[in-house]
PDB file of C-alpha atoms in Angstrom:
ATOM      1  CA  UNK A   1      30.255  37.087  18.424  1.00 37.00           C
ATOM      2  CA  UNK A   2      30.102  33.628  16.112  1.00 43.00           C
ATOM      3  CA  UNK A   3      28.039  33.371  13.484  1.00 40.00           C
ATOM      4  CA  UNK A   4      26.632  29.929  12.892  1.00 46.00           C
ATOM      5  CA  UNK A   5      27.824  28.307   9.703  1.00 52.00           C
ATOM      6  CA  UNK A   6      25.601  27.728   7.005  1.00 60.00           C
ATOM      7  CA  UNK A   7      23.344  24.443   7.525  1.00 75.00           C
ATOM      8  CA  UNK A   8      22.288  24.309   3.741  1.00 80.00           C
ATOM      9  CA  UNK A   9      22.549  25.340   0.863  1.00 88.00           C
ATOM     10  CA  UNK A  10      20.014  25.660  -2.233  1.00 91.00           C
ATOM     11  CA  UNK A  11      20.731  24.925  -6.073  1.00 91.00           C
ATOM     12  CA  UNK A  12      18.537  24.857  -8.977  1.00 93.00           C
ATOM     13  CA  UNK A  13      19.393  22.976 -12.212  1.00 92.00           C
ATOM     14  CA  UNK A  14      17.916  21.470 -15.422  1.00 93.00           C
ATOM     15  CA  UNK A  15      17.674  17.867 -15.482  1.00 93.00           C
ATOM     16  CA  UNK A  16      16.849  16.842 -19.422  1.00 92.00           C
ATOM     17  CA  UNK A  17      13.228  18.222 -19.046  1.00 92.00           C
ATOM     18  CA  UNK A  18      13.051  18.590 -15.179  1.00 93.00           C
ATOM     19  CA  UNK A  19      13.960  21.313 -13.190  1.00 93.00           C
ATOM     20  CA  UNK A  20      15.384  20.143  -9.726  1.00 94.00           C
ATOM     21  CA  UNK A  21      16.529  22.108  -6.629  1.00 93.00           C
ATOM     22  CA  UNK A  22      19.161  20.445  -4.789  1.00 94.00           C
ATOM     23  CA  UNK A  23      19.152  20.766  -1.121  1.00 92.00           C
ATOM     24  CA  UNK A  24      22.983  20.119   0.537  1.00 92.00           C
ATOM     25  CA  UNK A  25      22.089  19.924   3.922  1.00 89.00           C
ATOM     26  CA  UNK A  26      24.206  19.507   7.422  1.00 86.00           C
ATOM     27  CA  UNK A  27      23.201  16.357   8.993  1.00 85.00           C
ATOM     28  CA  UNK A  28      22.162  14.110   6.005  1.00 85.00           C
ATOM     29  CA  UNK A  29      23.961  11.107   5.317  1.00 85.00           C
ATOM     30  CA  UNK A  30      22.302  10.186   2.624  1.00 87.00           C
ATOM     31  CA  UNK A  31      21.224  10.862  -1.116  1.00 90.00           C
ATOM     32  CA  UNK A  32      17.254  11.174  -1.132  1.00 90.00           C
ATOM     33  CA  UNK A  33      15.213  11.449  -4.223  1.00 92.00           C
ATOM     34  CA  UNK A  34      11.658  13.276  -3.889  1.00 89.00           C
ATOM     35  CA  UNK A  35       8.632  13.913  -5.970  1.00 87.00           C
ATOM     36  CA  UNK A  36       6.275  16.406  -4.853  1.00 82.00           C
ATOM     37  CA  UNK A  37       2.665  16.149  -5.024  1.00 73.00           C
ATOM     38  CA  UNK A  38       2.503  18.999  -7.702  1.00 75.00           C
ATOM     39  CA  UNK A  39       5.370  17.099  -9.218  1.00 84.00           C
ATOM     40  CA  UNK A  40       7.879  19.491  -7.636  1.00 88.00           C
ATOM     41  CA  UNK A  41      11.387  17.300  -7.841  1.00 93.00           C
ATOM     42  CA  UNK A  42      14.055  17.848  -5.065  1.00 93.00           C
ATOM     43  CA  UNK A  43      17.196  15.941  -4.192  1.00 93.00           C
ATOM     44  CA  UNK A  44      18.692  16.060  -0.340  1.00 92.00           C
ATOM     45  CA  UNK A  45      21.927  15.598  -0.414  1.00 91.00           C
ATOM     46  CA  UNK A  46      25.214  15.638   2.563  1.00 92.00           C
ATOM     47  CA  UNK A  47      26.020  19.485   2.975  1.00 89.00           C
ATOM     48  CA  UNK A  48      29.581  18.887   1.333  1.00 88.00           C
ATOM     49  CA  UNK A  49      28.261  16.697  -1.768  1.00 88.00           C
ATOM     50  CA  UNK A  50      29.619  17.829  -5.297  1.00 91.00           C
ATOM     51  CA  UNK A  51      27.097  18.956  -7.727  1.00 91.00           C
ATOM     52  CA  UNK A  52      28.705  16.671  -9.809  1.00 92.00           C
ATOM     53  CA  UNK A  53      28.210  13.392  -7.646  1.00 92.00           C
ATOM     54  CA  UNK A  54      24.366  14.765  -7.638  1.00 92.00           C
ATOM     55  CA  UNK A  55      24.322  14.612 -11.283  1.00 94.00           C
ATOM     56  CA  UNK A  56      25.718  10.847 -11.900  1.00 93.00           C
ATOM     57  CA  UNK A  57      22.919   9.927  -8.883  1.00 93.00           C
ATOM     58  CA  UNK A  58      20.242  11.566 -10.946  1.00 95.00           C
ATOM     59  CA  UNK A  59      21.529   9.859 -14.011  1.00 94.00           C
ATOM     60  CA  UNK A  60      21.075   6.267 -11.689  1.00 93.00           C
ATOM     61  CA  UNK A  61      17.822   7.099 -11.024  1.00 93.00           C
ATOM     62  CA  UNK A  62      16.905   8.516 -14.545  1.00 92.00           C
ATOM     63  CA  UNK A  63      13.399   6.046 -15.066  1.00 92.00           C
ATOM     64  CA  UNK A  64      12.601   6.033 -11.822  1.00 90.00           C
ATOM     65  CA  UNK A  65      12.305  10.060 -11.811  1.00 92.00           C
ATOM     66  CA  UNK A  66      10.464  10.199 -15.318  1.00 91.00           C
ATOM     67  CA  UNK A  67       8.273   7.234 -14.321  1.00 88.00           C
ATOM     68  CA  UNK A  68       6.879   8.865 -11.233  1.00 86.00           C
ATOM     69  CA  UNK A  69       7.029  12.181 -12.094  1.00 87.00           C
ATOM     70  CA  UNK A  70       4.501  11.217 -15.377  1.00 85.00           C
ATOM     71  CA  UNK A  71       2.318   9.082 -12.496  1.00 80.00           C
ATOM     72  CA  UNK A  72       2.143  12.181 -10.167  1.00 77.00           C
ATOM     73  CA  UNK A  73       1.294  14.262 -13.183  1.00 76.00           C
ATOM     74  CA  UNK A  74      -1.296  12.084 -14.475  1.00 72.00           C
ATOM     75  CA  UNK A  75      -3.139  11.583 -11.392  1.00 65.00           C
ATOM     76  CA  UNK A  76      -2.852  15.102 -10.341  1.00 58.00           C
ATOM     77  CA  UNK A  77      -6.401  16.588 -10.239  1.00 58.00           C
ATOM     78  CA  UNK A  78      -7.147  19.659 -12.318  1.00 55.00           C
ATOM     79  CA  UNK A  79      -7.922  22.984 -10.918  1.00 58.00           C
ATOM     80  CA  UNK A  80     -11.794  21.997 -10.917  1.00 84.00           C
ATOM     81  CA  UNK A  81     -11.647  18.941  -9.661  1.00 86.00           C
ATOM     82  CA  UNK A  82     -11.040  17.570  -6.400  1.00 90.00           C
ATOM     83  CA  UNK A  83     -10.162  13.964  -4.374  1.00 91.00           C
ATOM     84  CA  UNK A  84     -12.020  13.204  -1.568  1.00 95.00           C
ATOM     85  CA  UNK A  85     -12.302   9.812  -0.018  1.00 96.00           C
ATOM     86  CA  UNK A  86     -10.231   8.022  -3.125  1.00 92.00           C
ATOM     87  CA  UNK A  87     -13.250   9.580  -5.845  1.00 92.00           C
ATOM     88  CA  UNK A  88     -12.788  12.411  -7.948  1.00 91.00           C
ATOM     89  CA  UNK A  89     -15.177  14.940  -8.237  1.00 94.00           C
ATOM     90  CA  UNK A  90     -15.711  18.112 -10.466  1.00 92.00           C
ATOM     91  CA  UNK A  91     -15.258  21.526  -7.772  1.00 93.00           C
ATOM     92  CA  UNK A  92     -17.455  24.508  -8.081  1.00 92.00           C
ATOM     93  CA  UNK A  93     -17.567  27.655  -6.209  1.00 90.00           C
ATOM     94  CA  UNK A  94     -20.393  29.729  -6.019  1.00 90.00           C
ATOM     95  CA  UNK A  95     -21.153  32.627  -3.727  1.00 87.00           C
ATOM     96  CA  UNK A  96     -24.294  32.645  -3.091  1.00 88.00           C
ATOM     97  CA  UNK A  97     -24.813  28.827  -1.313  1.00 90.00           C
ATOM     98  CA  UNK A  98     -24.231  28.194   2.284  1.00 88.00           C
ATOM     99  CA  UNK A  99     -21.489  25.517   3.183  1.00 90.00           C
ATOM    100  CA  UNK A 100     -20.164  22.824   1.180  1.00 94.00           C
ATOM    101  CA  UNK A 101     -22.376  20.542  -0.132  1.00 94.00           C
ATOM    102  CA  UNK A 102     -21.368  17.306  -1.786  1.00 94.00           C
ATOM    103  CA  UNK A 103     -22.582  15.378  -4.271  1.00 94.00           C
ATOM    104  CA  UNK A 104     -23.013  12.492  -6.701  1.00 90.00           C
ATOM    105  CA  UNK A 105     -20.199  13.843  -9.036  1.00 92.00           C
ATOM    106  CA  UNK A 106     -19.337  17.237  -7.636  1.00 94.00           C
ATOM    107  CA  UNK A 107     -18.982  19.387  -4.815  1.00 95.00           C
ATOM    108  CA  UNK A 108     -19.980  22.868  -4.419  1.00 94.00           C
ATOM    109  CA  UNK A 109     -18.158  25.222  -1.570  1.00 93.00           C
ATOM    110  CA  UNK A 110     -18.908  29.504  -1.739  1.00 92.00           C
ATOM    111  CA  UNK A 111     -15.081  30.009  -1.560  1.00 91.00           C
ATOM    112  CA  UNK A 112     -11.311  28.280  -0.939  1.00 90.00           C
ATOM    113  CA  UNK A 113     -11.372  29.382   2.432  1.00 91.00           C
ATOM    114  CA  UNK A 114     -14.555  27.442   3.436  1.00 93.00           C
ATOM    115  CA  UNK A 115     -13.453  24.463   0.983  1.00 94.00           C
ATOM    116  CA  UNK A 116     -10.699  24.419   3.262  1.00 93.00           C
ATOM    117  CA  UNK A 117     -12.668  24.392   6.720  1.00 95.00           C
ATOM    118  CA  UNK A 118     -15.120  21.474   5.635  1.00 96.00           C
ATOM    119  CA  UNK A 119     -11.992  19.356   4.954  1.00 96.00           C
ATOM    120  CA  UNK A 120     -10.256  20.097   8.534  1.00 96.00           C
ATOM    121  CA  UNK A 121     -13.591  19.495   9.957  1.00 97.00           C
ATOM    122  CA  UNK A 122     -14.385  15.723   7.515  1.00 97.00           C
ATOM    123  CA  UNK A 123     -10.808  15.179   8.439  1.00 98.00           C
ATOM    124  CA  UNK A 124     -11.041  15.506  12.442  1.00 97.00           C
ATOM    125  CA  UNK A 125     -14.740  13.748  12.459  1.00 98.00           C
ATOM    126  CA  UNK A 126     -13.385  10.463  10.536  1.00 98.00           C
ATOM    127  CA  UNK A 127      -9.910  10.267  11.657  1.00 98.00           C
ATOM    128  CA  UNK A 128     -11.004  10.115  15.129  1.00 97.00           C
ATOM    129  CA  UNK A 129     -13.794   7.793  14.827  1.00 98.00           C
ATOM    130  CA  UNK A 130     -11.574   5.545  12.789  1.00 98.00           C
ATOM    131  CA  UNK A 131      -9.449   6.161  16.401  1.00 97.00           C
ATOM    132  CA  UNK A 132     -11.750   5.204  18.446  1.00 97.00           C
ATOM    133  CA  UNK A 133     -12.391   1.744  16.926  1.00 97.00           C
ATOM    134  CA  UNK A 134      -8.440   0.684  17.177  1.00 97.00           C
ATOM    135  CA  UNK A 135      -8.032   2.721  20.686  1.00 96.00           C
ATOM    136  CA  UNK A 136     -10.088  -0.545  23.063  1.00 96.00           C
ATOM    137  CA  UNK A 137      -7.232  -2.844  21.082  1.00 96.00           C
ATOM    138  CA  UNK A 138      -4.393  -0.306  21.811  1.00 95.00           C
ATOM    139  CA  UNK A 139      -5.221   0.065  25.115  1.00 92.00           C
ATOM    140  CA  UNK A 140      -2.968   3.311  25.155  1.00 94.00           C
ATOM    141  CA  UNK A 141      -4.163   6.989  25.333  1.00 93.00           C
ATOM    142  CA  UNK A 142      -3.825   9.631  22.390  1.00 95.00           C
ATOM    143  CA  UNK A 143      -2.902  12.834  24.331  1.00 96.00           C
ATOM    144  CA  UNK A 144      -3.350  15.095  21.179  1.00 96.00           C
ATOM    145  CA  UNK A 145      -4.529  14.347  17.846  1.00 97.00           C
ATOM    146  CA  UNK A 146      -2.907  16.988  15.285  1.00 96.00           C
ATOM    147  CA  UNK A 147      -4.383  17.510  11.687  1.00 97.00           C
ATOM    148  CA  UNK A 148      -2.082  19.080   9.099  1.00 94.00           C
ATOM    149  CA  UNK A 149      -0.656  18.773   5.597  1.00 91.00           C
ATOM    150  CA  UNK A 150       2.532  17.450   5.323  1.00 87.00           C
ATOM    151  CA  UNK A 151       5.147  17.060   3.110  1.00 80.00           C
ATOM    152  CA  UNK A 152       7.136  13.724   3.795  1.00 80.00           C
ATOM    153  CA  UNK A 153       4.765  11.713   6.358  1.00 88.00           C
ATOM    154  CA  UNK A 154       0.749  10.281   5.958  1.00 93.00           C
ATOM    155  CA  UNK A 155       1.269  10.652   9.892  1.00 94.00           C
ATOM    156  CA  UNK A 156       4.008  10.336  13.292  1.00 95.00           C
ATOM    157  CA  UNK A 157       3.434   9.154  16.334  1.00 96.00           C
ATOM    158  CA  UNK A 158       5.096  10.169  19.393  1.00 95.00           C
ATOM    159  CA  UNK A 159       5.197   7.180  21.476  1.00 92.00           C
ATOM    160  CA  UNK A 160       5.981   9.142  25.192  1.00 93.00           C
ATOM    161  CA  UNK A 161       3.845  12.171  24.707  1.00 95.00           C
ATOM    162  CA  UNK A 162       0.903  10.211  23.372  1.00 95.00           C
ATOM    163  CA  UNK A 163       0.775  12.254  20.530  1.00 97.00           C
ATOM    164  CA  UNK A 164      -0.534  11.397  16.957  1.00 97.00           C
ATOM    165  CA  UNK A 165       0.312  13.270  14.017  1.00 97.00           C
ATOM    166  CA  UNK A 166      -2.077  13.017  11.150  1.00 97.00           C
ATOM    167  CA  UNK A 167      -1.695  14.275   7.298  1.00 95.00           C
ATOM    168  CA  UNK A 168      -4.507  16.155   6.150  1.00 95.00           C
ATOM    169  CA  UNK A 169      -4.178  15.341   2.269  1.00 93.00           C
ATOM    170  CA  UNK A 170      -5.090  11.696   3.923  1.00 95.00           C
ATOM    171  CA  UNK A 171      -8.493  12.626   3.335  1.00 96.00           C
ATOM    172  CA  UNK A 172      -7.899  12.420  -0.158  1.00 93.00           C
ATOM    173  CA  UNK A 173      -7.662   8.696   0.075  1.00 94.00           C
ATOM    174  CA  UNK A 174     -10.235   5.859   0.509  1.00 96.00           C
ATOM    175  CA  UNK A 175     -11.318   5.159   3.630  1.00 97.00           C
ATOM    176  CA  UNK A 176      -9.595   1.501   3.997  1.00 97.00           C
ATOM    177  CA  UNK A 177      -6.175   3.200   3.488  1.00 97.00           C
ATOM    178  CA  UNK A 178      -6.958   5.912   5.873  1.00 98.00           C
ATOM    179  CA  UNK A 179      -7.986   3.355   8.207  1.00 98.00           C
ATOM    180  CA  UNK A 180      -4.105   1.295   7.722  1.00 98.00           C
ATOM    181  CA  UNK A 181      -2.057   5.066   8.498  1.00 97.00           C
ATOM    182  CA  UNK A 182      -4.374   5.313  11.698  1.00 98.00           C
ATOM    183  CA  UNK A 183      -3.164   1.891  12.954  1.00 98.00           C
ATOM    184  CA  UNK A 184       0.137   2.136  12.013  1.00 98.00           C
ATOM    185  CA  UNK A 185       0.227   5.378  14.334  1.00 98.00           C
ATOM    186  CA  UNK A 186      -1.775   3.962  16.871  1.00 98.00           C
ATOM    187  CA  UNK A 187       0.004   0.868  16.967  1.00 98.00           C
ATOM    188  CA  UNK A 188       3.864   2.991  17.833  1.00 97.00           C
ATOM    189  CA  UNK A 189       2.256   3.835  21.097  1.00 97.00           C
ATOM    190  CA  UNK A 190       2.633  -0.096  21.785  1.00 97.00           C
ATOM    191  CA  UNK A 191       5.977  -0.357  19.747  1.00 96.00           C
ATOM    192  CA  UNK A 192       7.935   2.486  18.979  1.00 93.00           C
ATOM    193  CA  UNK A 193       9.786   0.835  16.291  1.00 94.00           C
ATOM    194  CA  UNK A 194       9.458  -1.353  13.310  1.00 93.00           C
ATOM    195  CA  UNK A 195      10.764  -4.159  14.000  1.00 96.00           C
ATOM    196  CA  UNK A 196       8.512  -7.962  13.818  1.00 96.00           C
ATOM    197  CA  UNK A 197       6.704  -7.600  16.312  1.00 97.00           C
ATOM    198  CA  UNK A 198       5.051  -4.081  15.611  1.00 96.00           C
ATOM    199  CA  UNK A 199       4.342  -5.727  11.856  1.00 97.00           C
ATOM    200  CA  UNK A 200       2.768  -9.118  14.047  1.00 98.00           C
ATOM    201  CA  UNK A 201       0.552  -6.496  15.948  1.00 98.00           C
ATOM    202  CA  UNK A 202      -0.908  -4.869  12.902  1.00 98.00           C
ATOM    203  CA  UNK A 203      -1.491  -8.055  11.100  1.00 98.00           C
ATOM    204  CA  UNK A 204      -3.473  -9.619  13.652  1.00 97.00           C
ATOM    205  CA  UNK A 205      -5.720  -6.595  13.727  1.00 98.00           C
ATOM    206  CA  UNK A 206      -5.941  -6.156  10.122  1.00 98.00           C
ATOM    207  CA  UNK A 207      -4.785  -9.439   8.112  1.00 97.00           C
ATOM    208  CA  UNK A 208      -4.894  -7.523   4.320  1.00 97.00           C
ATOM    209  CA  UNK A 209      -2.244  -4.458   5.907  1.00 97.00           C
ATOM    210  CA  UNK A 210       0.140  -5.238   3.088  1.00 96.00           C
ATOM    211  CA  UNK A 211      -2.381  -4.705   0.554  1.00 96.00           C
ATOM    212  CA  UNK A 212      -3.622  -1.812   1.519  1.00 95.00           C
ATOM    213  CA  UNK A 213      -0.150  -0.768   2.227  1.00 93.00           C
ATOM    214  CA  UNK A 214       0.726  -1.433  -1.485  1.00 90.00           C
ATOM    215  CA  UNK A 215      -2.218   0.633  -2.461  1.00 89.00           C
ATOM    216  CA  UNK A 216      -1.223   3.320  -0.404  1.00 88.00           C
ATOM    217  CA  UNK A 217       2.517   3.567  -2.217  1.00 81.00           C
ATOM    218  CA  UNK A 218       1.343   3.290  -5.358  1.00 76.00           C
ATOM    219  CA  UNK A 219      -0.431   6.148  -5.187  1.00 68.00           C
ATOM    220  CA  UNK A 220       0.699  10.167  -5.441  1.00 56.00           C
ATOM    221  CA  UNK A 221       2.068  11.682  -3.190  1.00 54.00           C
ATOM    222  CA  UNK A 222       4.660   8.957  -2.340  1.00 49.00           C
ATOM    223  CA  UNK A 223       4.717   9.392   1.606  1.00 53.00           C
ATOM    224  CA  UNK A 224       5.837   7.156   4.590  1.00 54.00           C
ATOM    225  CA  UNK A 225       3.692   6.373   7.253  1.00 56.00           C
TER     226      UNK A 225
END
């Protein structure tokens, strides 16, 4: 019997003051640079890459890596404090409430666990009604609307199955921005590419996209839509 080959391989280094894990991977063509939301840094690289050629990329891409690592650090919340909705609010846990209850300047859950459940629930109730008023402009049908964190995308669309793909850290973010990764989705069911005419689409629906767009960039996690 074959065994399959290797598709990656992992190596952790130090960087000056960062430690990095380099990911060689089968399949990539290309160097890619990444910031984590909790400031994790990793670099994807072709499988047979030298360590070497890794190092004289990171070296290229020296002030970009210390500038948004010390953004993501800066704007990462404590661990009593929370973003919801683009404001930040203190986060208290106490045992003896029922549900999460929100607040001028805090919010108070009994526990992670049911933290956790209020946001899937927030998350499903305004990402959908935010659906809803693109959807008569669309004129396309969403199949399945799926809610979860992840690591590279604010959201994916797949443009046959009718599926949309959502990011659940979107809820994080004010509501206009939320409103511009919906669209964008939405909009793949009509073009499922990104070429002018998607881009025409979106700006006759919502004129200010590029700002809000901008917005969205700027802030941590850095994530493609």
């Amino acid at each position: 019997m074959w065994l399959k080959p290797k598709m990656q391989k992992i190596v952790c280094i130090k960087f000056y003051e960062f430690d990095i894990t380099l990911k060689f991977k089968k399949g990539v063509k290309n160097l890619r640079l990444r910031v984590s939301k909790d400031t994790k840094i990793s670099l994807t690289l072709p499988f047979y890459t030298t360590q070497k050629l890794a190092i004289n990329f990171l070296e290229q891409h020296k002030e970009w890596l210390k500038s948004t690592h010390e953004k993501i650090a800066k704007n990462l919340p404590k661990d009593d404090e929370i973003l919801y909705l683009g404001k930040l609010y203190k986060l208290e846990f106490k045992e003896n409430i029922t549900g999460v209850n929100i607040y001028e300047a805090k919010i108070l859950a009994p526990n992670q666990k049911s933290l956790e459940k209020f946001q899937k629930i927030k998350a499903k109730e305004l990402f959908s009604d935010i659906m809803a008023k693109f959807l008569p402009l669309i004129n396309k049908n969403v199949n399945r609307l799926s809610i979860r964190k992840m690591q590279t995308r604010w959201g994916s669309c797949n443009c046959k199955k009718g599926y949309i793909n959502l990011n659940l850290n979107l809820l994080e973010k004010p509501v206009n921005l939320i409103e511009y990764v919906i669209l964008h989705e939405l909009t793949h069911l009509i073009y499922p590419h990104h070429q002018k005419s998607f881009y025409d689409f979106i700006q006759r629906v919502m004129p200010d996209f590029r700002e809000r767009e901008k917005m969205l960039n700027s802030m941590p996690p850095n994530l493609t839509a």
